[in-house]
Coordinates of N, CA and C in Angstrom, one line a residue:
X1 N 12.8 12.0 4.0 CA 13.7 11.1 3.4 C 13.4 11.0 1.9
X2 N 14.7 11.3 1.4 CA 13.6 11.2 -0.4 C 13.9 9.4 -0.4
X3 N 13.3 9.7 -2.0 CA 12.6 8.4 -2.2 C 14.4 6.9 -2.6
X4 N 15.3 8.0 -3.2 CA 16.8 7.1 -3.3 C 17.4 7.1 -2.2
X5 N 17.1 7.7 -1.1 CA 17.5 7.3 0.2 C 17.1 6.2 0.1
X6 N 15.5 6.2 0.8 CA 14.8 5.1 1.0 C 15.0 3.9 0.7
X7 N 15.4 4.0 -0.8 CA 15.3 3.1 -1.8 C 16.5 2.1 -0.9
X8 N 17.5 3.2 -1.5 CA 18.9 2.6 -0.5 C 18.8 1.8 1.3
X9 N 18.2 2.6 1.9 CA 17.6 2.0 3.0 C 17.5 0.6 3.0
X10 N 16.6 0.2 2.3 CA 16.2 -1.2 2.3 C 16.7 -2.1 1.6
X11 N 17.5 -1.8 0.4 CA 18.3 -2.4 0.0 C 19.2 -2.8 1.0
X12 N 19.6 -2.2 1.9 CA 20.7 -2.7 3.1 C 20.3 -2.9 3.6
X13 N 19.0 -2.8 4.1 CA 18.0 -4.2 4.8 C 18.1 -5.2 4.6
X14 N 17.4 -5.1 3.4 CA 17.2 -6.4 2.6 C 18.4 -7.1 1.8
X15 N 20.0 -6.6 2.4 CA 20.8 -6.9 1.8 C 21.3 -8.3 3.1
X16 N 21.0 -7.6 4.3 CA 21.2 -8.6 5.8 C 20.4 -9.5 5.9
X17 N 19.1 -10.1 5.6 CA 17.9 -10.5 5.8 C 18.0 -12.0 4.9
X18 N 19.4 -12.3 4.4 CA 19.6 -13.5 3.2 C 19.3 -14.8 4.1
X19 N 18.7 -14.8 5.4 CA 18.1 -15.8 6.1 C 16.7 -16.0 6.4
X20 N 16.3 -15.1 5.6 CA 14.7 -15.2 5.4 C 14.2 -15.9 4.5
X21 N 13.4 -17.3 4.6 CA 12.9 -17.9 3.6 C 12.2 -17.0 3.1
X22 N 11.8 -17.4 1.6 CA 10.8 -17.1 0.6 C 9.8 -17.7 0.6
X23 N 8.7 -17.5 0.5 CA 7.1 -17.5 0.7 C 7.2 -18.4 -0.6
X24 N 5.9 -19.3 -1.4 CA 5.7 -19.8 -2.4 C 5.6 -18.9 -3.3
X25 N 5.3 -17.2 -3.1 CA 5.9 -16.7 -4.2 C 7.1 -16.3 -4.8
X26 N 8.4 -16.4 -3.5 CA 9.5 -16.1 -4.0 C 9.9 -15.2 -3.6
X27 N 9.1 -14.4 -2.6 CA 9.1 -13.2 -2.0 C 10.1 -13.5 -0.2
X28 N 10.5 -12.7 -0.3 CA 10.9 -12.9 1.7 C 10.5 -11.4 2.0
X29 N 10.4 -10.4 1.1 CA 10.5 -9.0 1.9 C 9.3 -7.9 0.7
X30 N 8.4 -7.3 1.7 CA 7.4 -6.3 1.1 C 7.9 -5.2 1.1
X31 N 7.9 -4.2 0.1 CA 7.9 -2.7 0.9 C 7.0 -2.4 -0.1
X32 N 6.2 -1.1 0.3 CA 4.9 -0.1 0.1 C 5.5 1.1 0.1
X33 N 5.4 1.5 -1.6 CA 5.8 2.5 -1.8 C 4.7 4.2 -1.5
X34 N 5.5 4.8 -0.3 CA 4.4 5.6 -0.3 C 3.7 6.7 -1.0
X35 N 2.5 7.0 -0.7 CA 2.0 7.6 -1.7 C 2.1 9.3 -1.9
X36 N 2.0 9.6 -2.9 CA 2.4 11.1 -2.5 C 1.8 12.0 -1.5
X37 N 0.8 11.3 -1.0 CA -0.1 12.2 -0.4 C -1.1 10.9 0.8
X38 N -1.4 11.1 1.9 CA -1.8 10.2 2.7 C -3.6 10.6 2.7
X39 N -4.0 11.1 1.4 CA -5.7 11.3 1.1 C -6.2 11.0 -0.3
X40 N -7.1 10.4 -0.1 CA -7.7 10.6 -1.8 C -9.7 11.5 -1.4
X41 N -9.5 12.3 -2.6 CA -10.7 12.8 -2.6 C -11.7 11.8 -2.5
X42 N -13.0 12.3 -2.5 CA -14.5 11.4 -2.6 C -14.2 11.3 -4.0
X43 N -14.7 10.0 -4.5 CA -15.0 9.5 -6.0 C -13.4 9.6 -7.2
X44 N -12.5 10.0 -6.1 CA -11.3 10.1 -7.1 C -10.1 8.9 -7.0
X45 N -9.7 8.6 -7.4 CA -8.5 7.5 -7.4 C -7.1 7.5 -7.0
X46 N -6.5 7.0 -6.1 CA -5.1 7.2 -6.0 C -4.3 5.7 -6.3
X47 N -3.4 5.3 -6.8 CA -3.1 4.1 -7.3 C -1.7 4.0 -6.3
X48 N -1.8 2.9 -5.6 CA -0.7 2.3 -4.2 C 0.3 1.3 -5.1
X49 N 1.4 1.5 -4.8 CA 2.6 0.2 -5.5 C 3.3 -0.3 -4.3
X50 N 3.8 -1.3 -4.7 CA 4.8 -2.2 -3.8 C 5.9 -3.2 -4.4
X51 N 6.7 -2.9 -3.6 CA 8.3 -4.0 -4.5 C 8.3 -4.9 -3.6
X52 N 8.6 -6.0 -4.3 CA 9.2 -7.7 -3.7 C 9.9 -7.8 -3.9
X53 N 11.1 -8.3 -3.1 CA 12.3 -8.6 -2.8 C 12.3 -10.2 -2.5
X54 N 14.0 -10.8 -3.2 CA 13.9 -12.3 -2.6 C 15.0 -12.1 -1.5
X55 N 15.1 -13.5 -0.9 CA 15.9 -13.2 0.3 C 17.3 -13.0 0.1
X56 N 18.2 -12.6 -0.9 CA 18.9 -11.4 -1.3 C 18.9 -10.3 -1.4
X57 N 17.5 -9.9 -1.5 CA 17.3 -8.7 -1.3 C 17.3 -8.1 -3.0
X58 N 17.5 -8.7 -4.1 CA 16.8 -8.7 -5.3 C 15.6 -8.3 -5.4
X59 N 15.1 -7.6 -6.5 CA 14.0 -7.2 -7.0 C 13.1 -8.6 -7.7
X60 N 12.0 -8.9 -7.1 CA 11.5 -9.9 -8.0 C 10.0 -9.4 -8.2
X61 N 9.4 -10.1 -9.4 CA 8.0 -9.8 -9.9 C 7.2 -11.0 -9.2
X62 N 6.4 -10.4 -8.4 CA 5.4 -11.5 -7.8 C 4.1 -10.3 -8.1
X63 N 2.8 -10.9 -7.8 CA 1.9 -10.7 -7.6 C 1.4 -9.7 -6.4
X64 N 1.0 -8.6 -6.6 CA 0.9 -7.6 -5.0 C -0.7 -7.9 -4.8
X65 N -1.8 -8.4 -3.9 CA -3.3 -8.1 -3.8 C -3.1 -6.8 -2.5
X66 N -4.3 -6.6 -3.3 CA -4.4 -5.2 -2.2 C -6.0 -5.6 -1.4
X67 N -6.0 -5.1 -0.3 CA -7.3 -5.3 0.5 C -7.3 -4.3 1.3
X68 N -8.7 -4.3 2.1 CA -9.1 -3.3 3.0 C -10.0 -3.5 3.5
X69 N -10.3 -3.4 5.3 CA -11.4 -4.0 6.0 C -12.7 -2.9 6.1
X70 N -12.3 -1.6 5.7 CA -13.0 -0.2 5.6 C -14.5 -0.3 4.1
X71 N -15.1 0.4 4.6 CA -16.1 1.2 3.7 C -16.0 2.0 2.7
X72 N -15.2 2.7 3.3 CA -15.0 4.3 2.7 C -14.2 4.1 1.9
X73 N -13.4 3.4 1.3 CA -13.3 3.1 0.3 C -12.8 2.0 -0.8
X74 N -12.6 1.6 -1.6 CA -13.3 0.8 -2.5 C -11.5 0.7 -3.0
X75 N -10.6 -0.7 -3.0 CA -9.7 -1.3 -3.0 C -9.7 -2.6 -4.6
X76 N -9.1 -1.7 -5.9 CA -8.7 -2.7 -7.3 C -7.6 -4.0 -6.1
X77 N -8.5 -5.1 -6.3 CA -7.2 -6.2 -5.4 C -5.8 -6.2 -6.1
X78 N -6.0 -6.3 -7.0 CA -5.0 -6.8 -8.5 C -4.4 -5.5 -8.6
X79 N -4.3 -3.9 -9.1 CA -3.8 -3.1 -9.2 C -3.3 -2.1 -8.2
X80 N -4.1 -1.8 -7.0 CA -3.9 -0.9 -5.9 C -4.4 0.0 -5.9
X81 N -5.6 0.1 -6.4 CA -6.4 1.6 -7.5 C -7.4 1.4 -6.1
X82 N -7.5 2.4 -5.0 CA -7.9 3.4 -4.1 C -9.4 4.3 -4.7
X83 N -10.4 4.3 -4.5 CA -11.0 5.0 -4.7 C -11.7 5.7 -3.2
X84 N -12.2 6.6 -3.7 CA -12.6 7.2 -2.0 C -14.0 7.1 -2.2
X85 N -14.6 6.5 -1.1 CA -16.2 6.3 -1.7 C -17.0 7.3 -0.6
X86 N -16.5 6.8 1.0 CA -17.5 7.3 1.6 C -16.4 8.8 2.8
X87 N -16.6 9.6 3.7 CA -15.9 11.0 3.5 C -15.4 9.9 5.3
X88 N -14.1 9.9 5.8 CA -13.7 9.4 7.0 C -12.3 10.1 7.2
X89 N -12.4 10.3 8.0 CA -10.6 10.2 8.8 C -9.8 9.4 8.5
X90 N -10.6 8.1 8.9 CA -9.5 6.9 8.9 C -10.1 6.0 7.6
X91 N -9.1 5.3 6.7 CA -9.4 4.1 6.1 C -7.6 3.7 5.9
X92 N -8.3 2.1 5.6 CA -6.5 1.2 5.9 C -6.7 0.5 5.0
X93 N -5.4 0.4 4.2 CA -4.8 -0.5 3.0 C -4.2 -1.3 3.3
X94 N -4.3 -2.7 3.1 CA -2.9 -3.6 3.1 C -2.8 -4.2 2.0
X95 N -1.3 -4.8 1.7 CA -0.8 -5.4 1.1 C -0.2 -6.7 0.9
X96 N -0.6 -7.8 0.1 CA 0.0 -9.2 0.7 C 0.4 -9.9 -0.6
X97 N 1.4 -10.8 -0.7 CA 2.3 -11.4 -1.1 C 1.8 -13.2 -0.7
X98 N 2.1 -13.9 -2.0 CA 2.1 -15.2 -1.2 C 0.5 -15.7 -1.0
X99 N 0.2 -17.5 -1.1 CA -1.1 -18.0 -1.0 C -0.5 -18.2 0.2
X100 N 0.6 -19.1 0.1 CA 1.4 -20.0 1.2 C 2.1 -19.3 2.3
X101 N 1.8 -19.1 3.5 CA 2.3 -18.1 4.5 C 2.7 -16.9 3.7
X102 N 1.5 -16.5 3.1 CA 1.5 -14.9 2.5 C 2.6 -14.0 3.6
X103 N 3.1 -12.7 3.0 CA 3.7 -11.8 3.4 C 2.5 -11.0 3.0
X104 N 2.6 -10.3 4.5 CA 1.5 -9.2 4.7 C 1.8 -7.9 5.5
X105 N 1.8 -6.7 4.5 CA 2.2 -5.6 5.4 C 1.6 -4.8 6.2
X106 N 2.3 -3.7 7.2 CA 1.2 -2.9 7.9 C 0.3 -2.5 6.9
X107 N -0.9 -2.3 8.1 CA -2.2 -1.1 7.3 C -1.0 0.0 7.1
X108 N -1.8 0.8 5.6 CA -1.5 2.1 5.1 C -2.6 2.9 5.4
X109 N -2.4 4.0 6.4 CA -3.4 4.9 6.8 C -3.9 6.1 5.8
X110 N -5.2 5.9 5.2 CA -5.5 7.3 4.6 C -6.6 7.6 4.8
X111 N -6.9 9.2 4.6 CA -7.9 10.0 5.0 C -8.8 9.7 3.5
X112 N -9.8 9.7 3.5 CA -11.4 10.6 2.1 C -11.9 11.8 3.0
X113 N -11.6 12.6 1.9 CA -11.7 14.2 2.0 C -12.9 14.2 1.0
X114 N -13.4 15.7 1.4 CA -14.4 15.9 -0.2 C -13.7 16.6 -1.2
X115 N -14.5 17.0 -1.9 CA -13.8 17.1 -3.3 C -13.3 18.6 -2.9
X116 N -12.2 19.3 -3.9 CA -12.3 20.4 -3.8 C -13.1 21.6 -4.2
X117 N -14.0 21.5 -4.8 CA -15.0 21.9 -5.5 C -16.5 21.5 -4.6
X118 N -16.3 21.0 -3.3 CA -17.8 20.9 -2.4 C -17.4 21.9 -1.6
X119 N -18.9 22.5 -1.6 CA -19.0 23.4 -0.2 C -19.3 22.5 1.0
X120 N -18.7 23.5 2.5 CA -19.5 22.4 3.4 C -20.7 23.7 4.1
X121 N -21.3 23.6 4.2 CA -22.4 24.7 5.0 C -21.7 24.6 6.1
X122 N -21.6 25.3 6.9 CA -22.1 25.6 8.3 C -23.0 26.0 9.1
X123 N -23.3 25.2 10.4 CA -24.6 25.3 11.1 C -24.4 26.5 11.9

């Protein structure tokens, strides 16, 4: 699906949804724009975005924090700046909206790979 589908998508989502209150930030609806790639290297940075929507389904400027219950890597709350610390399969991002019955979205699943420039030995 490219990304003006998508876009369009939710727009008509978020065009039906005009019965959703708004959170104390003004928000009724998250979306998590995805990232080009579902990995960030060890030590390198991938930077995550997200649009708020009011319960029109408008674009509005609220505040996005970013969190993560993982190790492996290391989550800017304020920007969405991903770094990959430790090497896993799995690590999860989320996203939340709102002090007052925050809007909170699914985990965002990504892998930490090594760098491209590490060897791995084999045993």
């Amino acid at each position: 699906m490219t990304r003006v589908a998508a876009a369009l998508l939710v727009a008509a989502l978020c065009a039906g949804c005009s019965s959703l209150q708004p959170n104390d930030a003004g928000v009724s609806n998250l979306q998590i724009q995805p990232p080009f790639c579902n990995g960030v290297e060890l030590g390198a940075t991938l930077t995550l975005t997200a649009r708020t929507f009011d319960q029109h389904g408008d674009s509005v400027e609220a505040p996005v924090l970013w969190r993560t219950p993982d190790t492996t890597i290391v989550v800017d709350g304020a920007t969405g700046k991903v770094t990959g610390r430790l090497r896993s399969d799995t690590a999860r991002v989320q996203a939340l909206v709102g002090t007052k019955d925050p809007i909170v979205s699914d985990f965002i699943p990504l892998v930490v790979t090594p760098r491209a420039d590490t060897l791995v030995q084999l045993s």
